[in-house]
JSON list of C-alpha atoms in Angstrom, two decimals:
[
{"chain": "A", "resi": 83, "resn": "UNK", "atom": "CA", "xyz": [101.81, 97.08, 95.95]},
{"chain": "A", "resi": 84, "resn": "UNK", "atom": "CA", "xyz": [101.21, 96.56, 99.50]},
{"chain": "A", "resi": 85, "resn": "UNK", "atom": "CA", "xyz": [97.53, 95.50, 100.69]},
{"chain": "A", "resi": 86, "resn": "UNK", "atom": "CA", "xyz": [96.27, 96.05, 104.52]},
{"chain": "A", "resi": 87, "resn": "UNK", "atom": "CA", "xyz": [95.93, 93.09, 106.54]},
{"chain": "A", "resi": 88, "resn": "UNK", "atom": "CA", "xyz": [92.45, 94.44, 107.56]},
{"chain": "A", "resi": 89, "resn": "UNK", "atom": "CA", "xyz": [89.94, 93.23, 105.25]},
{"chain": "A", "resi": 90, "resn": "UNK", "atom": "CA", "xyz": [88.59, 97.09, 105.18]},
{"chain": "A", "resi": 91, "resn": "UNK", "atom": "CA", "xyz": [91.28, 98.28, 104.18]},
{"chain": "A", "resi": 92, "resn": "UNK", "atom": "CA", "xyz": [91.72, 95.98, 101.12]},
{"chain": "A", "resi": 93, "resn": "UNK", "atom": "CA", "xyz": [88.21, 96.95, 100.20]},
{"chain": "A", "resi": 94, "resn": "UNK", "atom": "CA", "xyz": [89.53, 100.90, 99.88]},
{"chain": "A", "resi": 95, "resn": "UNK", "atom": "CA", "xyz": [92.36, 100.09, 97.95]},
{"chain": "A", "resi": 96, "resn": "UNK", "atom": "CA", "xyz": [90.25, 98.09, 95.34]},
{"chain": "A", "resi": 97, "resn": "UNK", "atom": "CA", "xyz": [87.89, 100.58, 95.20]},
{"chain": "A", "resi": 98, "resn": "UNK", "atom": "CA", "xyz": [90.26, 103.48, 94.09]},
{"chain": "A", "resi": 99, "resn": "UNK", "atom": "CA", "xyz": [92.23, 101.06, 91.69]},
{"chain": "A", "resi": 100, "resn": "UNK", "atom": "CA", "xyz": [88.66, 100.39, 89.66]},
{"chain": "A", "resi": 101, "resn": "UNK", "atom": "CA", "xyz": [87.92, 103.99, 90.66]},
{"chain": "A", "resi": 102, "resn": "UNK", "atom": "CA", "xyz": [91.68, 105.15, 88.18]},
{"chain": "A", "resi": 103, "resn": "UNK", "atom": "CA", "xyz": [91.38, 104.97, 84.39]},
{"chain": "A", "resi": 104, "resn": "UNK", "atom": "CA", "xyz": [94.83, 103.26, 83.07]},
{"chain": "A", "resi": 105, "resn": "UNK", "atom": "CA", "xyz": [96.12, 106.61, 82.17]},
{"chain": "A", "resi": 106, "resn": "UNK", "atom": "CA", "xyz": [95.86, 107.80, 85.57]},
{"chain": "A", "resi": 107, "resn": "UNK", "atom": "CA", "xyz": [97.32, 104.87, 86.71]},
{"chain": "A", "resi": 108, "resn": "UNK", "atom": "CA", "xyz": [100.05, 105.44, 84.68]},
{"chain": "A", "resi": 109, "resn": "UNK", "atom": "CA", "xyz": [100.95, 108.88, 85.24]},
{"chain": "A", "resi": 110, "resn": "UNK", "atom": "CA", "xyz": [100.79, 108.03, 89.08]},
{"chain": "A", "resi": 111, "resn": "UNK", "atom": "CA", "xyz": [103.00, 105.44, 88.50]},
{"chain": "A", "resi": 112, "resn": "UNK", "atom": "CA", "xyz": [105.73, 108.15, 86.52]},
{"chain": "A", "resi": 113, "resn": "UNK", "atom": "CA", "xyz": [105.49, 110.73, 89.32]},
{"chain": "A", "resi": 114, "resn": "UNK", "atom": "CA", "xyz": [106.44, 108.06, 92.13]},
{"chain": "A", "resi": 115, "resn": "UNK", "atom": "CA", "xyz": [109.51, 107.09, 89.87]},
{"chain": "A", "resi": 116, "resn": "UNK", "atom": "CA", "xyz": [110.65, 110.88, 89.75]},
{"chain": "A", "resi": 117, "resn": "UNK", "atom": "CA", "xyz": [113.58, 111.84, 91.73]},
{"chain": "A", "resi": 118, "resn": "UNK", "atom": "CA", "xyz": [112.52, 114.37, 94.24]},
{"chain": "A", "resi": 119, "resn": "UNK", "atom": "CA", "xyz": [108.74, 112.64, 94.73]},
{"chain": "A", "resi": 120, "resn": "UNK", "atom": "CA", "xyz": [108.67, 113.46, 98.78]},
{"chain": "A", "resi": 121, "resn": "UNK", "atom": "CA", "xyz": [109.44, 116.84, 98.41]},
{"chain": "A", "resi": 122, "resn": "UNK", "atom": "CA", "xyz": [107.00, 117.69, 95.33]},
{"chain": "A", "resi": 123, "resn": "UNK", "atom": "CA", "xyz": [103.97, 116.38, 97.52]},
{"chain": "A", "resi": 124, "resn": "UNK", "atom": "CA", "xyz": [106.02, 118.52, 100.55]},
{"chain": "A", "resi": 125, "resn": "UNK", "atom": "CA", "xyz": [106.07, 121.86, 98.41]},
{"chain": "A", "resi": 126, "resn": "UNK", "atom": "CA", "xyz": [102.48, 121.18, 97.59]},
{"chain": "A", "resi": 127, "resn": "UNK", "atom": "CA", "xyz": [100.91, 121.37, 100.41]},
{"chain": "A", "resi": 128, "resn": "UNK", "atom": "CA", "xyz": [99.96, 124.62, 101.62]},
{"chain": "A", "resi": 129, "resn": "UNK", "atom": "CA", "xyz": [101.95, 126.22, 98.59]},
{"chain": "A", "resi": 130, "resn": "UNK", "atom": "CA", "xyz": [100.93, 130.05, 99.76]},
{"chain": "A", "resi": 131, "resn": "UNK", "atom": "CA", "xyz": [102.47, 129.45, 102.95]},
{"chain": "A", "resi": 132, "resn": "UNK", "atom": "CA", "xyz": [106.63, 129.93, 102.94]},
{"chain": "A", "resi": 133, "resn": "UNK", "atom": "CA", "xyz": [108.59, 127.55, 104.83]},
{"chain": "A", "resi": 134, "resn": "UNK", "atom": "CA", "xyz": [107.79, 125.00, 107.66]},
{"chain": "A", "resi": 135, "resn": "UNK", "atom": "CA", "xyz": [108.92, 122.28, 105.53]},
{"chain": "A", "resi": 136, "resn": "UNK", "atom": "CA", "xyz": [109.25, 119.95, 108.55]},
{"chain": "A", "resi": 137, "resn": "UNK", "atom": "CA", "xyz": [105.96, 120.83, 109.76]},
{"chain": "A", "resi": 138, "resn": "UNK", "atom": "CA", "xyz": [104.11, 119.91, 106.40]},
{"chain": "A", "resi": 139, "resn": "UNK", "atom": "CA", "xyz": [106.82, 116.90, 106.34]},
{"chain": "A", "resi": 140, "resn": "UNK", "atom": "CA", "xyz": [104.92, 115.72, 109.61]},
{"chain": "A", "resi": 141, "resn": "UNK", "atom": "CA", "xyz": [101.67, 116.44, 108.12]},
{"chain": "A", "resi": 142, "resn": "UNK", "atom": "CA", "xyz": [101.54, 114.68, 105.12]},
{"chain": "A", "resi": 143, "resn": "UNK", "atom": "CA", "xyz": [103.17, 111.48, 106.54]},
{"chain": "A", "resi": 144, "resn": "UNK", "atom": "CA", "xyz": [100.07, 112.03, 109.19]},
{"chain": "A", "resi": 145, "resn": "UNK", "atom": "CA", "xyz": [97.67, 112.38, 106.08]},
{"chain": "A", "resi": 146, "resn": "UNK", "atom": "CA", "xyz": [99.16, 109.43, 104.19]},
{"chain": "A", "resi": 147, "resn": "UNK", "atom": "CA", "xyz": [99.73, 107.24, 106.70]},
{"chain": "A", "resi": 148, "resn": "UNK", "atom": "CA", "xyz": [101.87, 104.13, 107.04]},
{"chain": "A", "resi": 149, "resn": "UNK", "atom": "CA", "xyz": [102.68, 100.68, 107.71]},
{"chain": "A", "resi": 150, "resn": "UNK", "atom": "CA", "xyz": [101.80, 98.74, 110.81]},
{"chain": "A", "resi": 151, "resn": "UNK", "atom": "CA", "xyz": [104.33, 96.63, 112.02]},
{"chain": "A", "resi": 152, "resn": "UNK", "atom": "CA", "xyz": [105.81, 94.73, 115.44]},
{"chain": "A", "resi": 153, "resn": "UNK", "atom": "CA", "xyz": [109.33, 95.25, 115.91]},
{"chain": "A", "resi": 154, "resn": "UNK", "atom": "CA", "xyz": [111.86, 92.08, 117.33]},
{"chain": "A", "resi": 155, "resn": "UNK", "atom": "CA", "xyz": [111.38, 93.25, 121.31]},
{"chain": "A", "resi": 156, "resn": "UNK", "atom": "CA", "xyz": [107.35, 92.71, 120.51]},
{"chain": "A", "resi": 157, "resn": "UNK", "atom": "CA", "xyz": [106.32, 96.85, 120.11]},
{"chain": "A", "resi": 158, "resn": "UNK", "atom": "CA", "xyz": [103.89, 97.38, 118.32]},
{"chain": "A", "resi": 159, "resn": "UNK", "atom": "CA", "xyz": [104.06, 100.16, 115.67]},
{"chain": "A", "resi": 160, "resn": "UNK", "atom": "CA", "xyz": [100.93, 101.89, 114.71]},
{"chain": "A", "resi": 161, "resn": "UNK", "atom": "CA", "xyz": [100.67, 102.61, 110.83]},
{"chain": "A", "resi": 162, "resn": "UNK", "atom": "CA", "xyz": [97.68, 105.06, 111.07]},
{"chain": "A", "resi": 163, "resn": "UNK", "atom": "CA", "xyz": [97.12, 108.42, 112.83]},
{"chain": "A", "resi": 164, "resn": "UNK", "atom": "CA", "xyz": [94.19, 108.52, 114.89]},
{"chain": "A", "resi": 165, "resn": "UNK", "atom": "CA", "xyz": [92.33, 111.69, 115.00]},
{"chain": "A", "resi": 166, "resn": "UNK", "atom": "CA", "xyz": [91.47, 112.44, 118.64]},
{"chain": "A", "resi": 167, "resn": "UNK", "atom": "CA", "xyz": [88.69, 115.44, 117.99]},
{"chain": "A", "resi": 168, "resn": "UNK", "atom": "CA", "xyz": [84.83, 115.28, 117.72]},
{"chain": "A", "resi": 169, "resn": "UNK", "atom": "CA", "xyz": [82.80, 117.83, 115.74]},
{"chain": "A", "resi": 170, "resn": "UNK", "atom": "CA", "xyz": [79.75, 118.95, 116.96]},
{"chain": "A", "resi": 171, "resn": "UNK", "atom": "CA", "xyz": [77.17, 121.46, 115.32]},
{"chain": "A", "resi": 172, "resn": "UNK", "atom": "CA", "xyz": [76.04, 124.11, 117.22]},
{"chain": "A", "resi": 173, "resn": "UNK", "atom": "CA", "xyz": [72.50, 122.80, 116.76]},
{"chain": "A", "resi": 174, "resn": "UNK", "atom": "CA", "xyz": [73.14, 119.20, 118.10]},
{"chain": "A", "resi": 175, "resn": "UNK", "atom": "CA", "xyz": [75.11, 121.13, 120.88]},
{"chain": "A", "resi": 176, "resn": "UNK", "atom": "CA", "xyz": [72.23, 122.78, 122.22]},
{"chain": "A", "resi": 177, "resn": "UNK", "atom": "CA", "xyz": [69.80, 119.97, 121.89]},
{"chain": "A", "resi": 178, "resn": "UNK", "atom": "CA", "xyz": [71.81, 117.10, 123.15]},
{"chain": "A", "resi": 179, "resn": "UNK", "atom": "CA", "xyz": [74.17, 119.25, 124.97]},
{"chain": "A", "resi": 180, "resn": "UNK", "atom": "CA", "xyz": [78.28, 119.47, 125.45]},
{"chain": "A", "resi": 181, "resn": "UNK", "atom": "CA", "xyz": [80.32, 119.14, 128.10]},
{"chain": "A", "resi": 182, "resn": "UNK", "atom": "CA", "xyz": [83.91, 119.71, 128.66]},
{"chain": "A", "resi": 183, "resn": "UNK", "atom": "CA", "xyz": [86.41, 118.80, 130.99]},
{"chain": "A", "resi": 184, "resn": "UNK", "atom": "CA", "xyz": [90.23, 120.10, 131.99]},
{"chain": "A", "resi": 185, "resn": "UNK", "atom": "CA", "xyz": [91.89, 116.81, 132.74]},
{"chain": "A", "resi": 186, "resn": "UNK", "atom": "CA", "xyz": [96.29, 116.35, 132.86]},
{"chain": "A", "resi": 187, "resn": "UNK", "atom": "CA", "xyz": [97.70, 114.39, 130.22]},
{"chain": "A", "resi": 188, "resn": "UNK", "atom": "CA", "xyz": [99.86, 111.67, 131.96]},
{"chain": "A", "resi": 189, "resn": "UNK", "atom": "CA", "xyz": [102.34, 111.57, 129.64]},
{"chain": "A", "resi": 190, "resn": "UNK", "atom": "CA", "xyz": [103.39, 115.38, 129.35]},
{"chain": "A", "resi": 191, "resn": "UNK", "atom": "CA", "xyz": [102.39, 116.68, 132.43]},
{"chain": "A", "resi": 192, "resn": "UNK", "atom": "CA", "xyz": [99.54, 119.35, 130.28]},
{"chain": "A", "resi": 193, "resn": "UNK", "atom": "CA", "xyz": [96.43, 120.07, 130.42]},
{"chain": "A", "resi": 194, "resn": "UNK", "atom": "CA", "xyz": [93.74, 119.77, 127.76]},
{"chain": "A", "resi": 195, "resn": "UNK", "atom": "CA", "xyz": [90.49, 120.20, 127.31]},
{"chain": "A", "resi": 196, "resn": "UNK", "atom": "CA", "xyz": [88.49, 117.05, 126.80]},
{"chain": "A", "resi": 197, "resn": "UNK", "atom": "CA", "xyz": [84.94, 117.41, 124.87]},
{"chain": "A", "resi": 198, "resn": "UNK", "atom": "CA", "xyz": [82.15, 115.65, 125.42]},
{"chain": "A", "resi": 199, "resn": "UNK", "atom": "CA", "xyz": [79.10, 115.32, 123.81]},
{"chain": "A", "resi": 200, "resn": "UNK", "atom": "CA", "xyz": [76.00, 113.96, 125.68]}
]
């Protein structure tokens, strides 16, 4: 079983271990041993819509996340997918107020709209 580095995370993982009753523990433990594991959790996500296995592929690797790692020419590999959105209510938006912005993304050349809440 592999453990974060990040004290945090450690703390999660210990918490849904004592949170799983042995039995659950075991029937995870017979679904990951099952040959086509990937592509069960694949088919069920989203199950009423047909197709776009690569985008729920992409998805659930986002969802699940990964490992983070340094590779020999010193990259570093992110393990986790950082959500890049803020949610607002519409009542904190009109007391505290929103603004939003059109900036260029440096990278791709597109805009987006960036939100801001004040």
């Amino acid at each position: 079983m592999w453990f974060g580095k990040n004290m945090e995370e450690v703390v999660v993982v210990v918490e849904l271990i004592t949170k799983l009753h042995e039995e659950e523990l075991d029937e995870v433990n017979q679904m990951i041993k099952t040959p086509d594991f990937f592509n069960k959790l694949v088919d069920s996500m989203a199950p009423t819509v047909f197709g776009h296995q690569d985008i729920k592929r992409a998805i659930l690797l986002m969802l699940l996340g990964g490992v983070h790692m340094f590779t020999h020419e010193g990259i570093n590999i992110r393990g986790h997918q950082f959500s890049r959105s803020f949610y607002t209510s519409g009542k904190s938006t009109y007391v505290v107020g929103l603004a939003a912005t059109v900036a260029k993304e440096p990278e791709t050349g597109e805009f987006c709209i960036e939100i801001l809440v004040l």
